[in-house]
Coordinates of C-alpha atoms and ligand atoms in Angstrom, one line a residue:
X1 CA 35.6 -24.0 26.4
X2 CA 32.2 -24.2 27.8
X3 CA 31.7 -27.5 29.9
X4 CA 28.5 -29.2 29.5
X5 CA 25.9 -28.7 32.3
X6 CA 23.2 -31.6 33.1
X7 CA 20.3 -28.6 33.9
X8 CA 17.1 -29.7 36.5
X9 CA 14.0 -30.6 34.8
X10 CA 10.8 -29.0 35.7
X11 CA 8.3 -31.8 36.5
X12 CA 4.6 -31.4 35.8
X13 CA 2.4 -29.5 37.2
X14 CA 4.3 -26.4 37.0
X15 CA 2.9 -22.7 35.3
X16 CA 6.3 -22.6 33.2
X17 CA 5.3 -25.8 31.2
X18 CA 1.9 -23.9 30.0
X19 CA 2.8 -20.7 28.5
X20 CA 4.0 -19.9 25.1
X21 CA 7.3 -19.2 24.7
X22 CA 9.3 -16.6 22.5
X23 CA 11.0 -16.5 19.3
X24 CA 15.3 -16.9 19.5
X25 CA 16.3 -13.4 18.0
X26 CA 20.0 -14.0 19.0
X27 CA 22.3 -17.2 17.7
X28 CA 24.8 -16.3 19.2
X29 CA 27.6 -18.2 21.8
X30 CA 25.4 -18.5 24.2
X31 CA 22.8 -19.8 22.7
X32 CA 24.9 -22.8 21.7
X33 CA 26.1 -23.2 25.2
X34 CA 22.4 -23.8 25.8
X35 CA 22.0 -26.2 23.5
X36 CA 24.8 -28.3 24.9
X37 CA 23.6 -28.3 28.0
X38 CA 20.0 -29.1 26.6
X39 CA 21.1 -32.3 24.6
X40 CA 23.4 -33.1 28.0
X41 CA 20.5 -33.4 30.0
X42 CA 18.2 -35.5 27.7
X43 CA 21.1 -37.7 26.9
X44 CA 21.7 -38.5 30.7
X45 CA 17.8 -38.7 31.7
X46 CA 17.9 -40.6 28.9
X47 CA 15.3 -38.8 26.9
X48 CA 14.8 -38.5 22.9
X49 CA 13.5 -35.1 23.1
X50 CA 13.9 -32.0 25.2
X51 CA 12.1 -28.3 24.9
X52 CA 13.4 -25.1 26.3
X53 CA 11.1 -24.3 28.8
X54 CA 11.4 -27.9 30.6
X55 CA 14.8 -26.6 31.8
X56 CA 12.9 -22.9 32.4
X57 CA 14.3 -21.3 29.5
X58 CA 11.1 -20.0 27.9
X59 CA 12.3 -19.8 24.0
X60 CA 11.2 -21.5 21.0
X61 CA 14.0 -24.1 21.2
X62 CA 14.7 -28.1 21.6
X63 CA 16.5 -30.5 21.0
X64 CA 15.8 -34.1 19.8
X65 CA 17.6 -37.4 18.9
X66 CA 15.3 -40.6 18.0
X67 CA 18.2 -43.2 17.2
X68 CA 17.0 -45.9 20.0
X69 CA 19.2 -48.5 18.5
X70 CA 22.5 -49.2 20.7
X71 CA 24.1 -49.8 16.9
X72 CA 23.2 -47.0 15.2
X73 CA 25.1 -43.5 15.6
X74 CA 23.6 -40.8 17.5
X75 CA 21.7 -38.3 15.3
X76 CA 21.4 -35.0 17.5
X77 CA 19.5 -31.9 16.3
X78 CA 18.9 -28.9 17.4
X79 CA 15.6 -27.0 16.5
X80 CA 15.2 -23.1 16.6
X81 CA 12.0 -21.0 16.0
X82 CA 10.3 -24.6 14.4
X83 CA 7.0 -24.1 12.5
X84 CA 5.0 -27.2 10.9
X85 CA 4.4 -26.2 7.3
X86 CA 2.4 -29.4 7.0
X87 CA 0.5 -32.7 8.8
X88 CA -0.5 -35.7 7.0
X89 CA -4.1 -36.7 7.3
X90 CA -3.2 -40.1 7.9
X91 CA -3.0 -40.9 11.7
X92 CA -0.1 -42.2 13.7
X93 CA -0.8 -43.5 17.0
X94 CA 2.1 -44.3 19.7
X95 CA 2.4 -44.2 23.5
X96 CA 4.6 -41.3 24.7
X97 CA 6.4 -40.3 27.6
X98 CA 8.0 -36.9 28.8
X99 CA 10.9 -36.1 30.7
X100 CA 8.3 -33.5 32.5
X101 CA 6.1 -36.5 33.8
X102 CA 8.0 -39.2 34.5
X103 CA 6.8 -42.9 34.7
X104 CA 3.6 -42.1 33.0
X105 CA 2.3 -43.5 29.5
X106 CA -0.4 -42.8 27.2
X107 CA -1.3 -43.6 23.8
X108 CA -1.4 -40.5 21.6
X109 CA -2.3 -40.2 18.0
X110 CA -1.3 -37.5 15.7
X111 CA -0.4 -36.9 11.9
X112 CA 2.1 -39.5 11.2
X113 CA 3.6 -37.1 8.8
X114 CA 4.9 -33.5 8.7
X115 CA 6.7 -31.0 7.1
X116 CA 8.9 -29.1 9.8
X117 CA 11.1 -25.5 9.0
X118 CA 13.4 -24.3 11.5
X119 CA 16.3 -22.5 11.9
X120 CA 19.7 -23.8 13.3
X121 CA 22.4 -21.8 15.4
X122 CA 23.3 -20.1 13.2
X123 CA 20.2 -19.1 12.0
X124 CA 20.4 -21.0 8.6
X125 CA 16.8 -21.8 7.8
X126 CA 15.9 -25.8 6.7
X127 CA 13.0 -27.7 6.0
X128 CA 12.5 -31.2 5.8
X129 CA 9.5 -33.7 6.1
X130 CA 9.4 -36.4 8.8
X131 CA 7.3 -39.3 10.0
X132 CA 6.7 -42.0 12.4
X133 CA 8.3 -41.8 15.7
X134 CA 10.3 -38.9 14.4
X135 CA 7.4 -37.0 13.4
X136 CA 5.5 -37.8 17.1
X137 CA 8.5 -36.6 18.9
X138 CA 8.5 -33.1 16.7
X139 CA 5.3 -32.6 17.5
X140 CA 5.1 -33.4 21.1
X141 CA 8.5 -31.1 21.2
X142 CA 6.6 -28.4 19.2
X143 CA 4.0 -28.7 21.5
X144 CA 6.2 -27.7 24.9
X145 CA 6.8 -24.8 23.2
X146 CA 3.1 -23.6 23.1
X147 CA 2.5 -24.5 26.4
X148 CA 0.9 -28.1 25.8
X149 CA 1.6 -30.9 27.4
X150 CA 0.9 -34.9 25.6
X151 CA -1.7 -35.2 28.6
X152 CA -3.4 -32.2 27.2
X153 CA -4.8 -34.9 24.4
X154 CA -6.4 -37.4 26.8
X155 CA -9.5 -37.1 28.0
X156 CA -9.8 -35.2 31.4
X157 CA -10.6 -38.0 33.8
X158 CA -7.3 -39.6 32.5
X159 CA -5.4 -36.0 32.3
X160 CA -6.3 -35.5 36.0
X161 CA -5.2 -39.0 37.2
X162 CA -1.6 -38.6 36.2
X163 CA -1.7 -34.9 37.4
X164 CA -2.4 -36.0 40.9
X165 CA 0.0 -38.6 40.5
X166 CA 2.5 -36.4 39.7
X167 CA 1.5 -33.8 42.9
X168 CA 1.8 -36.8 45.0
X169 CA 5.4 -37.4 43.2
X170 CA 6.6 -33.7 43.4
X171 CA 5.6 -34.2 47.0
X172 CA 7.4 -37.2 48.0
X173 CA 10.8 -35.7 45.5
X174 CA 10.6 -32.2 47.9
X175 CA 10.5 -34.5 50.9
X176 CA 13.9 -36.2 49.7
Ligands
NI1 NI1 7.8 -33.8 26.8

């Protein structure tokens, strides 16, 4: 049996959370051994979304569970190869977060509906349509996977702000 591993998170800035990652090809065992360990380590960060390539595993995988509510039962999922087949013009704005920049907050708007397909591990193909928070968190988990961060949608004087913040941070984390 494969024990669950809480992986580090890669913290903004850092190259690996701007490049475009590739397609899974293989659902195999070890590709749901990463997916343990991926909803492990959002689950103790605590986090509601985490994409491959925050942990340094550069493939078009995350996982995501938006249930906030103590009373309501955990609804994990695991998204493989994810595509949005469509956005809503109408406009959702809410302020996110990301496990990748800690302690920093910014409103973001987006499509407050979408249309996702993805593929699960076992390569089973599904599509379904989400909104509100749901649909934010899809597409700011999409997003990792292209490289793009939710500071990428603020504008640059605010985008550069947290980015030194987070320098100073990574600083002070490496000094212990
Ligand atoms: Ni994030």
């Amino acid at each position: 049996m494969h024990a669950m591993t809480i992986k580090p998170i890669l913290m903004h800035p850092d190259p690996r959370l701007k490049k475009i990652c590739e397609p899974v090809t293989e659902f195999n065992k070890s590709l749901a051994e990463l997916a343990d360990d991926m909803l492990e380590t959002m689950y103790d960060a605590p986090g509601i979304g985490l994409a491959g390539p925050q942990i340094g595993v550069m493939k078009r995988i995350f996982v995501i569970d938006c249930v906030k509510e103590d009373d309501v039962a955990p609804d994990p999922m695991v998204i493989i190869n994810p595509e949005i087949t469509h956005s809503s013009e109408e406009l959702g704005v809410y302020e996110e977060g990301c496990l990748s920049i800690p302690n920093q907050f910014a409103e973001v708007t987006r499509p407050k509906i979408i249309r996702l397909k993805w593929q699960d591990l076992d390569g089973a193909e599904y599509e379904d349509e989400f909104d509100d928070l749901w649909s934010t968190c899809m597409q700011h988990e999409f997003d990792h996977l292209n490289g793009k961060l939710f500071i990428d949608y603020l504008k640059p004087l605010k985008r550069q702000m947290i980015t030194r913040k987070m320098q100073k941070y990574k600083r002070e984390q490496a000094r212990g």
